CSV table of C-alpha atoms and ligand atoms in Angstrom, one decimal:
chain,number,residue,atom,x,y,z
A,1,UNK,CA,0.0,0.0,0.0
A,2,UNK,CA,1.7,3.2,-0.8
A,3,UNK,CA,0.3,5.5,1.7
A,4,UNK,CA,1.6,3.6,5.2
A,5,UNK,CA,1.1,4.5,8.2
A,6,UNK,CA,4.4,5.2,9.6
A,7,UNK,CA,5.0,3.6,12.9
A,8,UNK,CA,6.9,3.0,15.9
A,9,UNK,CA,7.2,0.9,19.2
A,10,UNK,CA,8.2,2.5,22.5
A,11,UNK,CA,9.6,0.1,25.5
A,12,UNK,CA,9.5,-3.6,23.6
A,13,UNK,CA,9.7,-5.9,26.8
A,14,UNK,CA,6.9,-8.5,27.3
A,15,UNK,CA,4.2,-6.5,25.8
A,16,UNK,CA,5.9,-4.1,23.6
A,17,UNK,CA,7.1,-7.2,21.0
A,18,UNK,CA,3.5,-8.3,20.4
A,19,UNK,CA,2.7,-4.8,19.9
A,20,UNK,CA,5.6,-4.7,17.3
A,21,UNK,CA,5.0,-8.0,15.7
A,22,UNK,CA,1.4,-7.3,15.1
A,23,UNK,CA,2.5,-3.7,13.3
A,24,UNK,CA,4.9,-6.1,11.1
A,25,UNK,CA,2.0,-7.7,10.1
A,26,UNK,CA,-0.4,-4.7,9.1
A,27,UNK,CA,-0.7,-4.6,5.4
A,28,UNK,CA,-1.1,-0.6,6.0
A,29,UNK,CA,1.9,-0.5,8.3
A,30,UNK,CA,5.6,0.2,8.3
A,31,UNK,CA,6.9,-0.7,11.5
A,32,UNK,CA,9.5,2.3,11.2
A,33,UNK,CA,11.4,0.7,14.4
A,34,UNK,CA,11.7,-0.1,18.0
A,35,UNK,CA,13.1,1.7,20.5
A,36,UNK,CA,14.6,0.3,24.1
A,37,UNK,CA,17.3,1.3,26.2
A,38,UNK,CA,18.4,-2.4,26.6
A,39,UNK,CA,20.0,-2.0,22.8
A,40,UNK,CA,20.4,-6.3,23.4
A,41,UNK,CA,16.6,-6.2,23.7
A,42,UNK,CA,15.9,-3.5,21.3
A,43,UNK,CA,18.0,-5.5,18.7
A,44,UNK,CA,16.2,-8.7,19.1
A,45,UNK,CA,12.6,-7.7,19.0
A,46,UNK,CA,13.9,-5.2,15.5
A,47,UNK,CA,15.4,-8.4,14.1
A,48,UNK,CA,11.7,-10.8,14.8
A,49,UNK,CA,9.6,-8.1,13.5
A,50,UNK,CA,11.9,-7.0,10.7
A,51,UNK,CA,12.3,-3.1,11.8
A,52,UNK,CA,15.4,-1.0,12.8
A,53,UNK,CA,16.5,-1.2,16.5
A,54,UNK,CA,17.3,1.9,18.4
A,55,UNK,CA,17.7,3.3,22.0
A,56,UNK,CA,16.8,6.8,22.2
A,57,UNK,CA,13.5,7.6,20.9
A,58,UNK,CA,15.3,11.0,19.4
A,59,UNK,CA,17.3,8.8,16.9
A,60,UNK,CA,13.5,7.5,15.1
A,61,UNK,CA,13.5,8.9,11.5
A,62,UNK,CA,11.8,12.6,11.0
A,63,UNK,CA,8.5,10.9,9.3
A,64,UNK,CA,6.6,9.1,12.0
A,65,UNK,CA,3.1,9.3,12.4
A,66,UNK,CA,1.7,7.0,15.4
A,67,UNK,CA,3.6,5.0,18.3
A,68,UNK,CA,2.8,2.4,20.8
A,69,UNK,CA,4.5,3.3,24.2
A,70,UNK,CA,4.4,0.2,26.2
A,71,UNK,CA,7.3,1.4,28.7
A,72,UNK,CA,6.6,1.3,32.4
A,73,UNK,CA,3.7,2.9,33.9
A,74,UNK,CA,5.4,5.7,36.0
A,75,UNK,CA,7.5,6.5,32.5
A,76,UNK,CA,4.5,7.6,31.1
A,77,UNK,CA,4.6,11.1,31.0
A,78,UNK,CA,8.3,11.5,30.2
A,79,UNK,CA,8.0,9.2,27.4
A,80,UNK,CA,4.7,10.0,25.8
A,81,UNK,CA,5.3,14.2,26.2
A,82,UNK,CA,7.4,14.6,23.2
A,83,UNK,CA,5.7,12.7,20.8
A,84,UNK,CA,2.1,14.1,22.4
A,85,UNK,CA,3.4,17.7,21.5
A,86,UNK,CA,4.7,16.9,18.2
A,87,UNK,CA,0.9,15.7,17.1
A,88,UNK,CA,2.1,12.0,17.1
A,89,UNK,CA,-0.7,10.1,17.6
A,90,UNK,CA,-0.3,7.6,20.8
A,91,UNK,CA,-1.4,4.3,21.9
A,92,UNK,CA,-0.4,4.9,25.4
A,93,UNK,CA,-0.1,1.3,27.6
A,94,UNK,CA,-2.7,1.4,30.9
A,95,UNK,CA,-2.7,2.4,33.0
A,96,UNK,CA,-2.4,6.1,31.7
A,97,UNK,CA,0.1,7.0,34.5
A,98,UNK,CA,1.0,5.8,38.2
A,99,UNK,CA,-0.8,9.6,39.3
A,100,UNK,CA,-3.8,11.7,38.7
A,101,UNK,CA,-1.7,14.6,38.0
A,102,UNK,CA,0.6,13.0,35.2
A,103,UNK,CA,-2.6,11.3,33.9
A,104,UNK,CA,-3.9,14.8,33.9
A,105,UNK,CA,-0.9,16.1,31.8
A,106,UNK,CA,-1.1,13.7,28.9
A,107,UNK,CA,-4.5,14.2,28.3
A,108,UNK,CA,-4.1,18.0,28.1
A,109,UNK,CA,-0.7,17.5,25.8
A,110,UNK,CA,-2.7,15.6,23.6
A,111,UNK,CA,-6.1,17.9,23.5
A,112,UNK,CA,-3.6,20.9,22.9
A,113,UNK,CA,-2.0,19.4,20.0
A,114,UNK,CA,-5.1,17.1,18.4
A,115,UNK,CA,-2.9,14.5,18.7
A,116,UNK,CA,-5.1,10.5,19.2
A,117,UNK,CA,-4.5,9.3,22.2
A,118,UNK,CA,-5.5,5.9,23.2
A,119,UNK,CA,-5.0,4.1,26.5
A,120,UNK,CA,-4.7,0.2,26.5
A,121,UNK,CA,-7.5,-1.2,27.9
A,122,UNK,CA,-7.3,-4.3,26.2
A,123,UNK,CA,-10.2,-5.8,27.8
A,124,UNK,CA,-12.6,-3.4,25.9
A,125,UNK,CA,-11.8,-5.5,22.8
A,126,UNK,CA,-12.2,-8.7,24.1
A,127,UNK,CA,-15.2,-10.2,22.4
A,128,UNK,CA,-16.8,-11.5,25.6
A,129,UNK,CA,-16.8,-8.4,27.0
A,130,UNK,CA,-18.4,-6.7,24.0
A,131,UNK,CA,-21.1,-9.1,23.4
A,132,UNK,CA,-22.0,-8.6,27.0
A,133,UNK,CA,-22.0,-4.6,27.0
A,134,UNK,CA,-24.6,-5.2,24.0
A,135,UNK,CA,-26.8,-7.2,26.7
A,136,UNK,CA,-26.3,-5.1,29.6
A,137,UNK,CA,-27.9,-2.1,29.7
A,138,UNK,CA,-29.1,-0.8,33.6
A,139,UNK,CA,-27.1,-3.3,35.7
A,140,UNK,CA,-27.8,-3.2,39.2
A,141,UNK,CA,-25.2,-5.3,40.6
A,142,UNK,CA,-21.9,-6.4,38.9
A,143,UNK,CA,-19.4,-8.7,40.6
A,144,UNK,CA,-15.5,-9.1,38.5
A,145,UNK,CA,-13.2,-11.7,39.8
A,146,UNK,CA,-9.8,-11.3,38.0
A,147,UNK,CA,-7.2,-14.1,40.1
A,148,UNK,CA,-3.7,-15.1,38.5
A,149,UNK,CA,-0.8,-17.0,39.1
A,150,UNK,CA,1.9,-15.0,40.0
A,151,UNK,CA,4.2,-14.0,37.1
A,152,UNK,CA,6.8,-11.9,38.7
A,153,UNK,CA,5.9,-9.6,36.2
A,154,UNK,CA,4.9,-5.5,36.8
A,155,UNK,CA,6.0,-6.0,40.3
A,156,UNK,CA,7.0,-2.3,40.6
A,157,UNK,CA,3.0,-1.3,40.6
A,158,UNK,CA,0.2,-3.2,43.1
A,159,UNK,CA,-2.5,-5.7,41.8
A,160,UNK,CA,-4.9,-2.4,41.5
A,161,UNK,CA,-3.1,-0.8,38.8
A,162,UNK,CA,-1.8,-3.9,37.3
A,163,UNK,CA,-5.0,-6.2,37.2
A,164,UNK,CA,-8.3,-4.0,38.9
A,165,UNK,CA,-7.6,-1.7,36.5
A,166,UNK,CA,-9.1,-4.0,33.7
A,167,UNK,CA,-12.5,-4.4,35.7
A,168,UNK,CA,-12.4,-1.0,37.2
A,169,UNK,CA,-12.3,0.5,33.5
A,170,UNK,CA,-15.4,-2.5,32.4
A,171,UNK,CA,-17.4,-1.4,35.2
A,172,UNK,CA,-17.1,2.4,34.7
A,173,UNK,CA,-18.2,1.7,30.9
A,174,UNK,CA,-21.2,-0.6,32.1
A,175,UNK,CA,-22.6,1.4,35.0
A,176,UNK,CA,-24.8,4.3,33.9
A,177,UNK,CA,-24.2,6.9,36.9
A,178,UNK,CA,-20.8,8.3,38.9
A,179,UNK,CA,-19.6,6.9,41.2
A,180,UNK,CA,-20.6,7.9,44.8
A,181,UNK,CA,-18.3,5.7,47.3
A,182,UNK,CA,-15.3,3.7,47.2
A,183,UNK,CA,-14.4,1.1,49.7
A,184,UNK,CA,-11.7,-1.1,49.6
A,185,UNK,CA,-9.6,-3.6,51.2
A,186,UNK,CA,-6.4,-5.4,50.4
A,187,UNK,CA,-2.9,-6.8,51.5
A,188,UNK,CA,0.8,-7.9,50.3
A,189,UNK,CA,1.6,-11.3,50.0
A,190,UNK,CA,4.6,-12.0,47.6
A,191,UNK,CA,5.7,-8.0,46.7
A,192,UNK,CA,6.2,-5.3,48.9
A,193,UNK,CA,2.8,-4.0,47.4
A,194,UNK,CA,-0.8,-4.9,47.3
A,195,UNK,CA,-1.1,-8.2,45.7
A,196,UNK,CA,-4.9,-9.2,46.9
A,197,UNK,CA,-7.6,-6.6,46.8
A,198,UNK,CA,-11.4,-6.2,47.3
A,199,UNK,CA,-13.2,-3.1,46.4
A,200,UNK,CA,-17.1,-2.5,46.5
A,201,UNK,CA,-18.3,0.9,44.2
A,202,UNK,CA,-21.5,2.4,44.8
A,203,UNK,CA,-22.8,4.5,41.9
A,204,UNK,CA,-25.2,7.2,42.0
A,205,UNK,CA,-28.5,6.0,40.9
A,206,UNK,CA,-28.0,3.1,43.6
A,207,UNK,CA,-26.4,0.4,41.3
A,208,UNK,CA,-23.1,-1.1,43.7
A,209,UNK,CA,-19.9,-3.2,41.4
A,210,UNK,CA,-18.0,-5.6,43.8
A,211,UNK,CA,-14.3,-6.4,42.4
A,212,UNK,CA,-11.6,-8.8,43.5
A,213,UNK,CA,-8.0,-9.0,42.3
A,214,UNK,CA,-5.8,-11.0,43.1
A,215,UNK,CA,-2.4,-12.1,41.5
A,216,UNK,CA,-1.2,-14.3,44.0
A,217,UNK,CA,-3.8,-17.4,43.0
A,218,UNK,CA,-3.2,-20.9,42.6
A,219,UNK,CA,-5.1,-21.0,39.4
A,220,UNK,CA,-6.7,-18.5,36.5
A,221,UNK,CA,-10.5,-17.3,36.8
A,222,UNK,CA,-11.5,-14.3,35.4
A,223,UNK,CA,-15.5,-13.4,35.6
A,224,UNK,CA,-18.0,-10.6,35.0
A,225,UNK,CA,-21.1,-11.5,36.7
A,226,UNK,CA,-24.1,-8.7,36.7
A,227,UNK,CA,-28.0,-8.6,37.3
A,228,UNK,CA,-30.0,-6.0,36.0
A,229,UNK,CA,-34.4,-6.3,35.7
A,230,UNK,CA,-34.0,-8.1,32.6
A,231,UNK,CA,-32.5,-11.1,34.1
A,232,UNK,CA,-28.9,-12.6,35.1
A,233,UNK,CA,-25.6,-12.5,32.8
A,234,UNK,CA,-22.3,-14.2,33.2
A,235,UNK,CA,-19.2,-13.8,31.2
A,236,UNK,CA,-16.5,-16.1,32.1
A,237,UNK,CA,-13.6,-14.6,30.3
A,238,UNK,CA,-11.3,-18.1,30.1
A,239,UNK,CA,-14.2,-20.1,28.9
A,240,UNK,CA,-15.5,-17.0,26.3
A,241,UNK,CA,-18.9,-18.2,27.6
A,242,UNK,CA,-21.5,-16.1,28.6
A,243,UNK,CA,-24.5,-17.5,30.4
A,244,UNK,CA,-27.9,-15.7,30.7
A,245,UNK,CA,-31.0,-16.0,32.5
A,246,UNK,CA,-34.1,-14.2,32.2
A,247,UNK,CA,-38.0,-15.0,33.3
A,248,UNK,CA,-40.0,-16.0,30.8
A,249,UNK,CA,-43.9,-16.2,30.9
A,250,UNK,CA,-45.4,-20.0,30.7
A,251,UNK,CA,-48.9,-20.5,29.1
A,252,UNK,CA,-51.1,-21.1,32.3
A,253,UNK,CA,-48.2,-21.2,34.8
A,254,UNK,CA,-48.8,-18.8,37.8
A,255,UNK,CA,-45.4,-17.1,37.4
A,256,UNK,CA,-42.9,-17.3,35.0
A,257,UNK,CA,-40.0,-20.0,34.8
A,258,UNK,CA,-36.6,-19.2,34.3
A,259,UNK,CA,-35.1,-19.8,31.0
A,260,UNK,CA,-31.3,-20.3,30.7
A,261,UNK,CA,-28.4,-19.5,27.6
A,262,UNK,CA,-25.3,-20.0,27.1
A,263,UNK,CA,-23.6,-18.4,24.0
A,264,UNK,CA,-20.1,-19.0,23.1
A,265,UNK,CA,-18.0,-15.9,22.1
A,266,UNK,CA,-15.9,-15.5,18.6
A,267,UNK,CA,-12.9,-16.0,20.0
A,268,UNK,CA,-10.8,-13.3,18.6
A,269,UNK,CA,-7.1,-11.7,19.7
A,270,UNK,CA,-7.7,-8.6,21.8
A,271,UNK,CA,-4.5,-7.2,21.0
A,272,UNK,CA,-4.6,-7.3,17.4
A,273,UNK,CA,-7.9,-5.7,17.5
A,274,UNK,CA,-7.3,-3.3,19.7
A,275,UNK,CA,-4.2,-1.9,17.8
A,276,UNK,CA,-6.6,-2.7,14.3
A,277,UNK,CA,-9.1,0.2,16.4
A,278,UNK,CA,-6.2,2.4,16.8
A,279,UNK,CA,-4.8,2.4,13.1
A,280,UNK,CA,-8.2,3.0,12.1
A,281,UNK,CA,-9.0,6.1,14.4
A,282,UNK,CA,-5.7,7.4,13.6
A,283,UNK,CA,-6.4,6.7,9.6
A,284,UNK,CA,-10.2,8.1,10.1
A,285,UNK,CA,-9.8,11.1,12.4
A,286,UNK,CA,-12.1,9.4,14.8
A,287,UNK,CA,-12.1,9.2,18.5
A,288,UNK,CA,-11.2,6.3,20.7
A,289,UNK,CA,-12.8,3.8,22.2
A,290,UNK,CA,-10.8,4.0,24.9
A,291,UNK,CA,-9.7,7.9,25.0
A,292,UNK,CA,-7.5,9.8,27.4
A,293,UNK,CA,-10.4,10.8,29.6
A,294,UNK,CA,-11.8,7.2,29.9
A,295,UNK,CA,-8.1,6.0,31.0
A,296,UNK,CA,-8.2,8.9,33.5
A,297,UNK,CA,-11.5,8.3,34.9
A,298,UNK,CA,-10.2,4.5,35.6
A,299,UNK,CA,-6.6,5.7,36.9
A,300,UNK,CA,-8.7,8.0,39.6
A,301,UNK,CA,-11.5,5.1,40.9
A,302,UNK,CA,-8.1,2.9,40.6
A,303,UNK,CA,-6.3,5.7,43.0
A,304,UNK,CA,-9.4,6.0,45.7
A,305,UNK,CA,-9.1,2.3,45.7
A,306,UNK,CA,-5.5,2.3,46.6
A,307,UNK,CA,-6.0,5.5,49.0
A,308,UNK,CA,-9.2,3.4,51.0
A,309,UNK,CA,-6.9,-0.1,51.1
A,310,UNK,CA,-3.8,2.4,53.0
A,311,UNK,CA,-6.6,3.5,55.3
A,312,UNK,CA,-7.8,0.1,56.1
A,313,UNK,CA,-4.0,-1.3,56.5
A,314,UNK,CA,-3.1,1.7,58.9
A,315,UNK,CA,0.1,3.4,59.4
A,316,UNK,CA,1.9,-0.2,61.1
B,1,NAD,P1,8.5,-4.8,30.7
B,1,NAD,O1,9.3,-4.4,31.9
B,1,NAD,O2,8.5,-6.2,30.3
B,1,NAD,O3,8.9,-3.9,29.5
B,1,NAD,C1,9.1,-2.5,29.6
B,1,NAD,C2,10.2,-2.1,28.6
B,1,NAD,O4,10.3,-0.7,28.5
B,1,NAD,C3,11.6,-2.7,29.0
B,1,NAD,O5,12.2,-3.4,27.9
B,1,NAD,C4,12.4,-1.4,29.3
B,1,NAD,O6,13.8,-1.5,29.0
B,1,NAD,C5,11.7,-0.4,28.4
B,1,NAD,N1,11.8,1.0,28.8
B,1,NAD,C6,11.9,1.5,30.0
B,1,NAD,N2,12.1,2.9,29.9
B,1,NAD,C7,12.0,3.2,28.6
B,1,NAD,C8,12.1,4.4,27.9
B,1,NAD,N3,12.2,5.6,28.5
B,1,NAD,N4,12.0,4.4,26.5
B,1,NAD,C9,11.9,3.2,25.9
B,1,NAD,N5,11.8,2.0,26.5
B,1,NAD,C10,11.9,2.0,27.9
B,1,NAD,O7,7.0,-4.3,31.0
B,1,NAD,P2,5.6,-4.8,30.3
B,1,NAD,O8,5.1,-5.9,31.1
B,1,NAD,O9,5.8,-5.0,28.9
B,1,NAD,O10,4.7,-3.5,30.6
B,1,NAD,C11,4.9,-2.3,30.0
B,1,NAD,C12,3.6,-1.5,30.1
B,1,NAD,O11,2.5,-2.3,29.5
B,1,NAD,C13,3.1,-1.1,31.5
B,1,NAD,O12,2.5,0.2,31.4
B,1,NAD,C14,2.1,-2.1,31.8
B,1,NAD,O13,1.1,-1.7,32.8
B,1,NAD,C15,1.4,-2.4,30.5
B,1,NAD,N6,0.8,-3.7,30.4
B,1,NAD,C16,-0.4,-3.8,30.0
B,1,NAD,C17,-1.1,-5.0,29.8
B,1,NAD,C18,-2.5,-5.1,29.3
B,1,NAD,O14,-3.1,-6.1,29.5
B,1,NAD,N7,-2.9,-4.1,28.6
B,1,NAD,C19,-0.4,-6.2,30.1
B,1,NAD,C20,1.0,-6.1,30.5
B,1,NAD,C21,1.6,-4.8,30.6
C-alpha cells in the first residue's frame, strides 16, 4: 500500500514485542522501528519483526506518524510528552500514568496538540466483554473476579493498577451513573505492594460493582457477573462463555420460569484488534474507544481504591 502508516514501538519488553510483531503484520503499516534502552533487547525484538532497532527515541526517522508506548507505567509522561506535543498520535499502555496529576498532563498534551491518544484497555476488545456490554444495559449489581498466578511480572505497581484496573475501567463503561463511594480492602503477600484486593463501588443511581484481584492465586478465573431487571448475565472470560438467565412467561403457569443460555463468544485476539481500532481512528480522524479521559477516569477510581486499602492497612 503506498500510503503507510508510519510507525513506531516505544519500550519492547513483554508487551511491547507483540505490539511490534502485530504492526509487522499490518498490510497498512511500516513498523519504522523499536526503541529500548536495553540495545540487546531492542535488537532482538527489531530483528523478529523486521524493523530498525534503536535506544533513544530522538534517533526514530523525521517521518513518523503513530507510536505504541508500552514502557513502564510511572515513565509515562516522560516518554509520551514529546511525541504528544509533536501531534504523534499515541497508543499509550494502561494504565495512563502511576498519578492523577501525570494522567492529567497527557491528556491536556494531547487535547492541545489534536494528537489521538488511546489508552490500552485491552479488555474493551475482548469479544466477551463486547457481546455482554450489548446485553447489559441498567445493571444493578456487577461482581469481576480477576485471580492469577503470579508471574513476577509488573512488580513495581500493586494488583490495582496492574490487574483491577481491567475491571475497574469494564465497570465504569457498564454502569450508567458516577460513582458515589469507594471502599476497599487489600494486602501484600509476595511483593512489597498490594497483591490481593477487594473493592465494593457504589454508583449514583444506587447500582453497587463488587471487584476482587488477586495475583497471587493458585489457578486463573476471570469473571463478570451482573444482574439487571432483565435477568442474570455471566461472562466467564477463560471459557468466552456467557451465560444468561431471564423470566419467561409460561402459558397457564402462575409465574414465570426461568429460561437459561449459554452463547459462546468469537474468540478473537484482543490485541490485534485493539491496535486494528487504533490504526483506524488514527487513519479516520475518529475518537477512541478508549480515549484519554476514559483512561483517567479509571486511573482515579483505581487511585481512591488504593488510598481506601492504606486507610484500612493503617500506618503499622
Ligand atoms: P516490561 O518491563 O517487560 O517492558 C518495559 C520495557 O520498556 C523494557 O524493555 C524497558 O527497557 C523499556 N523502557 C523503560 N524505559 C524506557 C524508555 N524511556 N523508553 C523506551 N523503553 C523504555 O513491562 P511490560 O510488562 O511490557 O509492561 C509495559 C507497560 O504495559 C506497562 O505500562 C504495563 O502496565 C502495560 N501492560 C499492559 C497489559 C495489558 O493487559 N494491557 C499487560 C501487561 C503490561
Amino acid at each position: 500500500m503506498a500510503n503507510k502508516l508510519h510507525v513506531a514501538v516505544i519500550g519492547v519488553g513483554y508487551l511491547g514485542r507483540f505490539h511490534a510483531l502485530i504492526y509487522s503484520r499490518m498490510p497498512d503499516v511500516a513498523l519504522v522501528g523499536v526503541v529500548d534502552p536495553n540495545a540487546e533487547r531492542a535488537r532482538s525484538v527489531a530483528a523478529e519483526a523486521g524493523c530498525t532497532a534503536f535506544t533513544r527515541a530522538e534517533a526514530l526517522p523525521g517521518r513518523l506518524d503513530a507510536v505504541s508506548i508500552v514502557t513502564p507505567t510511572g515513565s509515562h509522561l516522560e516518554v509520551a510528552a514529546p511525541f504528544l506535543r509533536r501531534g504523534i498520535h499515541v497508543l499509550l499502555e494502561k494504565p495512563i500514568a502511576a498519578t492523577r496529576e501525570e494522567g492529567e498532563e497527557i491528556v491536556r498534551l494531547a487535547e492541545g496538540s489534536g494528537a489521538i491518544l488511546q489508552i490500552g484497555h485491552l479488555e474493551r476488545f475482548n469479544a466477551g466483554v463486547m457481546a455482554l456490554a450489548q446485553r447489559i444495559s441498567s445493571p444493578r449489581y456487577l461482581e469481576a473476579q480477576r485471580m492469577g498466578e503470579f508471574t513476577g511480572r509488573a512488580t513495581d505497581v500493586d494488583v490495582v493498577a496492574d490487574l483491577m484496573i481491567h475491571d475497574i475501567d469494564i465497570i465504569l463503561s457498564l454502569m450508567n451513573a458516577p460513582i458515589r463511594r469507594v471502599a476497599a480492602i487489600g494486602t501484600p503477600v509476595l511483593t512489597e505492594h498490594i497483591d490481593i484486593a477487594n473493592a465494593r463501588l457504589e454508583f449514583a443511581d444506587g447500582a453497587v460493582a463488587n471487584v476482587v484481584a488477586s495475583r497471587v492465586s493458585d489457578k486463573k478465573i476471570r469473571h463478570i457477573r451482573a444482574f439487571q431487571p432483565s435477568g442474570y448475565l455471566s461472562l466467564d472470560f477463560v471459557a468466552q462463555t456467557i451465560e444468561i438467565a431471564y423470566p419467561e412467561e409460561t402459558r397457564g403457569a402462575e409465574r414465570p420460569g426461568i429460561a437459561r443460555e449459554r452463547i459462546a463468544v468469537e474468540s478473537v485476539k484482543p490485541l490485534d484488534r485493539e491496535l486494528e481500532a487504533f490504526v483506524h481512528c488514527v487513519r479516520t480522524s475518529r475518537p477512541p474507544l478508549v480515549d484519554g479521559r476514559v483512561g483517567l477516569a479509571a486511573l482515579n477510581v483505581a487511585l481512591e481504591v488504593q488510598s481506601g486499602i492504606r486507610a484500612g492497612i493503617g500506618p503499622g
